[in-house]
Amino acid sequence: MSWRLRDLVVDAVRNVAGSPTRTVLLALVAAGVVGGLVFTELAFTQDLLDFRARFDASGGHVVIATNDDGLPVARCVALADLDGVVAAAALDQAGPVETNLAPGTLFQTGRTTTGALRLFTTDPHPTVAAVADRWVLGRAAADELGVEAGMWLAVDDAARQVGAVIDTEARNPQVARWILHVVPPTGTTTQCWVEYAPGARSGRIELLDTRFADTGDQLVVRPWIRLDEFSRDPLTELAQRPQRAAWVAAGLLLAASVWSATWLRRAHIGLYRAVGTGPAGLLVLGAVEAALPLLVGGIAGALWAAAAWAAATGHTPQPDQALIAARTAASTLLVAVAAAPLLGPLTARQPIADQLKDR
């Protein structure tokens, strides 16, 4: 007896519907395995994203040019107009001073341009108008002096309003006790701070080297924070994560659960052999019978894992995260569905098949 492909598929679907216990168990196993992989992938990639966010927030894309002989402030500030540059600011340390609110206590002062409002803090940035010719205080200095924006402060007999108080702890903690005076972009400065957009431009250090090449031999250009100072390499970790190869083992584990069910049904498979079903037909039957519960269970498990992860962490998977998790889940199910029917043609109880053929 020869089977048409359509008849084999229909019969396989009937077998799945007629064995609810086996079908549900296989679906639950698939949901657990695939869901576990998806949850792990989302958690792993979120950890890398959190690390990258901390790196960015700490000034990971900031490069500093320093020259004690002086750097042109206008040239420094003009860097902010280049593609891929987020902000640029001049910073010049002016020395320790006393204030009228804390006589005898020294605070560091400095002159800077408006770009520092973007460079030194991750908080909402005060407007340029709010700080024009006013003091900008680091949070530690403001707390120590007991002042807030809008109050007056005299520094070495120069009284001005406090235009803004900025929290520099994440980006530039050394400025936390500074009193900064925002000045026009003229003259020279000892430091030029430049922040680039993540991944927007290569040759960041070389750009500043070229821009200030004529300022003397004292020029030093360096990143504010090097990635190796964080002791992690996200790209290497992503490439070497265990889940990148675990989908093969997970797929074979799912296939093994189908093989166990197939072994218990070897008498049933023998009946198909007895009525003339060849190895190819048995493979089609096995593939359909395995694919239905595995795919349904795997997809349900992946969706459940994504929902559980989102509820537990409060995050929504980013497109790249979802793609990585979906690729791992799909690869696992592909291995499982491809390997699951291979045992079927080998497990039929041949004596039963032979006896039925003889009748």
Short mmCIF file of N, CA and C in Angstrom, two decimals, residues 137-240:
data_model
loop_
_atom_site.label_atom_id
_atom_site.label_comp_id
_atom_site.label_asym_id
_atom_site.label_seq_id
_atom_site.Cartn_x
_atom_site.Cartn_y
_atom_site.Cartn_z
N LEU A 137 27.02 75.28 39.79
CA LEU A 137 27.64 74.55 40.90
C LEU A 137 27.43 73.05 40.76
N GLY A 138 28.46 72.30 41.12
CA GLY A 138 28.28 70.87 41.28
C GLY A 138 27.40 70.60 42.49
N ARG A 139 26.73 69.45 42.50
CA ARG A 139 25.78 69.15 43.55
C ARG A 139 26.43 69.14 44.94
N ALA A 140 27.64 68.60 45.06
CA ALA A 140 28.31 68.55 46.36
C ALA A 140 28.60 69.95 46.88
N ALA A 141 29.06 70.84 46.00
CA ALA A 141 29.33 72.22 46.42
C ALA A 141 28.05 72.93 46.83
N ALA A 142 26.97 72.73 46.07
CA ALA A 142 25.70 73.38 46.39
C ALA A 142 25.16 72.90 47.73
N ASP A 143 25.25 71.59 47.99
CA ASP A 143 24.77 71.06 49.27
C ASP A 143 25.60 71.61 50.43
N GLU A 144 26.90 71.70 50.22
CA GLU A 144 27.77 72.19 51.28
C GLU A 144 27.52 73.66 51.58
N LEU A 145 27.20 74.42 50.55
CA LEU A 145 26.94 75.85 50.74
C LEU A 145 25.47 76.15 51.05
N GLY A 146 24.61 75.18 50.82
CA GLY A 146 23.19 75.39 51.07
C GLY A 146 22.53 76.32 50.08
N VAL A 147 22.92 76.23 48.82
CA VAL A 147 22.34 77.11 47.80
C VAL A 147 21.66 76.28 46.73
N GLU A 148 20.74 76.92 46.01
CA GLU A 148 20.06 76.32 44.87
C GLU A 148 20.02 77.36 43.76
N ALA A 149 19.55 76.93 42.61
CA ALA A 149 19.45 77.84 41.47
C ALA A 149 18.59 79.05 41.82
N GLY A 150 19.05 80.22 41.42
CA GLY A 150 18.33 81.46 41.68
C GLY A 150 18.87 82.25 42.86
N MET A 151 19.64 81.61 43.74
CA MET A 151 20.20 82.30 44.90
C MET A 151 21.49 83.02 44.49
N TRP A 152 21.90 83.98 45.33
CA TRP A 152 23.11 84.73 45.05
C TRP A 152 24.28 84.13 45.81
N LEU A 153 25.45 84.20 45.16
CA LEU A 153 26.67 83.67 45.77
C LEU A 153 27.83 84.57 45.39
N ALA A 154 28.61 84.95 46.40
CA ALA A 154 29.79 85.79 46.15
C ALA A 154 31.04 84.93 46.23
N VAL A 155 31.83 84.97 45.17
CA VAL A 155 33.09 84.22 45.10
C VAL A 155 34.20 85.23 44.89
N ASP A 156 35.10 85.35 45.89
CA ASP A 156 36.17 86.35 45.81
C ASP A 156 35.62 87.73 45.45
N ASP A 157 34.56 88.11 46.16
CA ASP A 157 33.93 89.42 46.00
C ASP A 157 33.20 89.60 44.67
N ALA A 158 33.12 88.55 43.87
CA ALA A 158 32.34 88.63 42.63
C ALA A 158 31.00 87.94 42.87
N ALA A 159 29.94 88.72 43.01
CA ALA A 159 28.62 88.17 43.34
C ALA A 159 27.81 87.94 42.07
N ARG A 160 27.30 86.74 41.93
CA ARG A 160 26.43 86.39 40.80
C ARG A 160 25.34 85.45 41.30
N GLN A 161 24.30 85.35 40.49
CA GLN A 161 23.27 84.37 40.80
C GLN A 161 23.75 82.97 40.42
N VAL A 162 23.23 81.99 41.13
CA VAL A 162 23.47 80.59 40.77
C VAL A 162 22.49 80.24 39.65
N GLY A 163 23.03 79.98 38.48
CA GLY A 163 22.17 79.67 37.34
C GLY A 163 21.65 78.25 37.34
N ALA A 164 22.47 77.31 37.83
CA ALA A 164 22.06 75.90 37.83
C ALA A 164 22.93 75.12 38.80
N VAL A 165 22.35 74.05 39.31
CA VAL A 165 23.09 73.07 40.11
C VAL A 165 23.02 71.76 39.35
N ILE A 166 24.17 71.19 39.02
CA ILE A 166 24.19 69.97 38.20
C ILE A 166 24.82 68.82 38.97
N ASP A 167 24.28 67.64 38.73
CA ASP A 167 24.81 66.43 39.36
C ASP A 167 25.83 65.81 38.41
N THR A 168 27.09 65.92 38.76
CA THR A 168 28.17 65.44 37.89
C THR A 168 28.76 64.11 38.35
N GLU A 169 28.10 63.45 39.31
CA GLU A 169 28.69 62.26 39.92
C GLU A 169 28.95 61.16 38.90
N ALA A 170 28.02 60.96 37.98
CA ALA A 170 28.18 59.88 37.00
C ALA A 170 29.21 60.22 35.94
N ARG A 171 29.21 61.45 35.47
CA ARG A 171 30.04 61.83 34.34
C ARG A 171 31.41 62.36 34.74
N ASN A 172 31.44 63.23 35.74
CA ASN A 172 32.69 63.91 36.08
C ASN A 172 32.69 64.24 37.57
N PRO A 173 32.91 63.23 38.42
CA PRO A 173 32.78 63.45 39.86
C PRO A 173 33.75 64.49 40.41
N GLN A 174 34.86 64.73 39.73
CA GLN A 174 35.82 65.71 40.25
C GLN A 174 35.26 67.13 40.21
N VAL A 175 34.21 67.36 39.43
CA VAL A 175 33.61 68.69 39.33
C VAL A 175 32.49 68.87 40.37
N ALA A 176 32.23 67.85 41.17
CA ALA A 176 31.10 67.91 42.11
C ALA A 176 31.25 69.06 43.10
N ARG A 177 32.49 69.45 43.46
CA ARG A 177 32.70 70.56 44.41
C ARG A 177 33.23 71.81 43.70
N TRP A 178 32.99 71.88 42.41
CA TRP A 178 33.46 73.04 41.66
C TRP A 178 32.37 74.10 41.58
N ILE A 179 32.83 75.32 41.44
CA ILE A 179 31.96 76.45 41.10
C ILE A 179 32.40 76.93 39.72
N LEU A 180 31.56 76.71 38.73
CA LEU A 180 31.91 77.02 37.35
C LEU A 180 31.27 78.33 36.92
N HIS A 181 32.03 79.06 36.12
CA HIS A 181 31.53 80.30 35.52
C HIS A 181 31.42 80.07 34.02
N VAL A 182 30.20 80.15 33.49
CA VAL A 182 29.98 79.94 32.06
C VAL A 182 30.35 81.22 31.32
N VAL A 183 31.31 81.10 30.41
CA VAL A 183 31.86 82.27 29.72
C VAL A 183 31.66 82.13 28.21
N PRO A 184 31.76 83.21 27.45
CA PRO A 184 31.67 83.14 25.99
C PRO A 184 32.85 82.34 25.41
N PRO A 185 32.68 81.79 24.21
CA PRO A 185 33.74 80.97 23.60
C PRO A 185 34.85 81.80 22.98
N THR A 186 35.63 82.45 23.82
CA THR A 186 36.75 83.26 23.33
C THR A 186 38.00 82.91 24.13
N GLY A 187 39.15 83.27 23.59
CA GLY A 187 40.40 83.06 24.30
C GLY A 187 40.88 81.62 24.19
N THR A 188 41.64 81.20 25.20
CA THR A 188 42.20 79.85 25.20
C THR A 188 41.77 79.11 26.46
N THR A 189 41.95 77.81 26.41
CA THR A 189 41.60 76.94 27.53
C THR A 189 42.64 75.84 27.63
N THR A 190 42.67 75.16 28.75
CA THR A 190 43.63 74.05 28.89
C THR A 190 43.02 72.71 28.52
N GLN A 191 41.68 72.62 28.51
CA GLN A 191 41.03 71.35 28.20
C GLN A 191 39.87 71.58 27.23
N CYS A 192 39.73 70.63 26.31
CA CYS A 192 38.59 70.63 25.40
C CYS A 192 37.93 69.25 25.50
N TRP A 193 36.69 69.23 25.95
CA TRP A 193 35.94 67.99 26.11
C TRP A 193 35.00 67.82 24.92
N VAL A 194 35.02 66.63 24.33
CA VAL A 194 34.17 66.36 23.16
C VAL A 194 33.46 65.03 23.39
N GLU A 195 32.14 65.04 23.23
CA GLU A 195 31.37 63.80 23.33
C GLU A 195 30.83 63.42 21.96
N TYR A 196 31.06 62.16 21.59
CA TYR A 196 30.59 61.64 20.31
C TYR A 196 29.34 60.80 20.52
N ALA A 197 28.52 60.72 19.49
CA ALA A 197 27.38 59.82 19.53
C ALA A 197 27.90 58.38 19.46
N PRO A 198 27.27 57.43 20.18
CA PRO A 198 27.75 56.05 20.16
C PRO A 198 27.81 55.50 18.74
N GLY A 199 28.99 55.03 18.35
CA GLY A 199 29.17 54.41 17.05
C GLY A 199 29.08 55.35 15.87
N ALA A 200 29.08 56.66 16.12
CA ALA A 200 28.83 57.61 15.04
C ALA A 200 30.08 57.95 14.24
N ARG A 201 31.24 57.80 14.83
CA ARG A 201 32.45 58.28 14.14
C ARG A 201 33.65 57.46 14.60
N SER A 202 34.50 57.10 13.64
CA SER A 202 35.77 56.47 13.98
C SER A 202 36.86 57.54 13.98
N GLY A 203 38.02 57.18 14.48
CA GLY A 203 39.11 58.14 14.52
C GLY A 203 38.84 59.32 15.41
N ARG A 204 38.25 59.07 16.58
CA ARG A 204 37.87 60.17 17.47
C ARG A 204 39.10 60.90 18.02
N ILE A 205 40.07 60.14 18.46
CA ILE A 205 41.28 60.76 19.00
C ILE A 205 42.05 61.47 17.89
N GLU A 206 42.11 60.83 16.72
CA GLU A 206 42.83 61.42 15.60
C GLU A 206 42.21 62.76 15.18
N LEU A 207 40.88 62.87 15.30
CA LEU A 207 40.23 64.12 14.94
C LEU A 207 40.74 65.28 15.80
N LEU A 208 40.83 65.06 17.11
CA LEU A 208 41.31 66.13 17.98
C LEU A 208 42.80 66.36 17.80
N ASP A 209 43.55 65.29 17.55
CA ASP A 209 44.98 65.47 17.26
C ASP A 209 45.18 66.39 16.07
N THR A 210 44.38 66.17 15.04
CA THR A 210 44.50 66.99 13.83
C THR A 210 44.01 68.41 14.07
N ARG A 211 42.89 68.53 14.79
CA ARG A 211 42.30 69.85 15.01
C ARG A 211 43.22 70.78 15.82
N PHE A 212 43.96 70.19 16.76
CA PHE A 212 44.81 71.02 17.63
C PHE A 212 46.31 70.74 17.42
N ALA A 213 46.66 70.26 16.23
CA ALA A 213 48.05 69.89 15.97
C ALA A 213 49.00 71.08 16.05
N ASP A 214 48.49 72.28 15.82
CA ASP A 214 49.35 73.46 15.80
C ASP A 214 49.46 74.15 17.16
N THR A 215 48.99 73.49 18.22
CA THR A 215 48.98 74.17 19.53
C THR A 215 50.20 73.85 20.38
N GLY A 216 51.13 73.04 19.87
CA GLY A 216 52.35 72.79 20.62
C GLY A 216 52.54 71.33 20.99
N ASP A 217 53.72 71.06 21.53
CA ASP A 217 54.09 69.68 21.85
C ASP A 217 53.43 69.17 23.12
N GLN A 218 52.79 70.04 23.89
CA GLN A 218 52.17 69.62 25.15
C GLN A 218 50.79 69.00 24.94
N LEU A 219 50.35 68.90 23.71
CA LEU A 219 49.01 68.38 23.43
C LEU A 219 48.91 66.89 23.80
N VAL A 220 47.89 66.56 24.56
CA VAL A 220 47.59 65.17 24.92
C VAL A 220 46.11 64.93 24.65
N VAL A 221 45.80 63.91 23.89
CA VAL A 221 44.41 63.56 23.60
C VAL A 221 44.16 62.14 24.11
N ARG A 222 43.13 61.98 24.89
CA ARG A 222 42.84 60.68 25.50
C ARG A 222 41.34 60.52 25.71
N PRO A 223 40.87 59.28 25.76
CA PRO A 223 39.46 59.07 26.12
C PRO A 223 39.26 59.33 27.61
N TRP A 224 38.11 59.86 27.96
CA TRP A 224 37.80 60.10 29.38
C TRP A 224 37.71 58.78 30.14
N ILE A 225 37.06 57.78 29.53
CA ILE A 225 36.95 56.45 30.12
C ILE A 225 37.24 55.44 29.03
N ARG A 226 38.16 54.53 29.30
CA ARG A 226 38.45 53.46 28.35
C ARG A 226 37.55 52.27 28.67
N LEU A 227 37.13 51.57 27.61
CA LEU A 227 36.25 50.41 27.81
C LEU A 227 36.92 49.35 28.66
N ASP A 228 38.25 49.19 28.52
CA ASP A 228 38.92 48.15 29.30
C ASP A 228 38.94 48.47 30.79
N GLU A 229 38.68 49.73 31.15
CA GLU A 229 38.61 50.06 32.57
C GLU A 229 37.37 49.45 33.21
N PHE A 230 36.38 49.11 32.40
CA PHE A 230 35.18 48.46 32.91
C PHE A 230 35.36 46.95 32.98
N SER A 231 36.48 46.44 32.46
CA SER A 231 36.83 45.01 32.54
C SER A 231 35.82 44.13 31.84
N ARG A 232 35.13 44.65 30.85
CA ARG A 232 34.17 43.85 30.10
C ARG A 232 34.22 44.25 28.64
N ASP A 233 33.99 43.26 27.79
CA ASP A 233 33.89 43.50 26.36
C ASP A 233 32.55 42.93 25.90
N PRO A 234 31.51 43.75 25.76
CA PRO A 234 30.18 43.23 25.44
C PRO A 234 30.13 42.40 24.17
N LEU A 235 30.84 42.81 23.12
CA LEU A 235 30.79 42.06 21.87
C LEU A 235 31.39 40.67 22.04
N THR A 236 32.51 40.58 22.76
CA THR A 236 33.13 39.28 23.00
C THR A 236 32.22 38.41 23.86
N GLU A 237 31.62 38.99 24.88
CA GLU A 237 30.72 38.22 25.74
C GLU A 237 29.53 37.70 24.95
N LEU A 238 29.00 38.52 24.06
CA LEU A 238 27.86 38.09 23.26
C LEU A 238 28.25 36.94 22.33
N ALA A 239 29.44 37.04 21.74
CA ALA A 239 29.88 36.00 20.82
C ALA A 239 30.22 34.70 21.54
N GLN A 240 30.62 34.78 22.80
CA GLN A 240 31.06 33.59 23.53
C GLN A 240 30.03 33.11 24.54
#
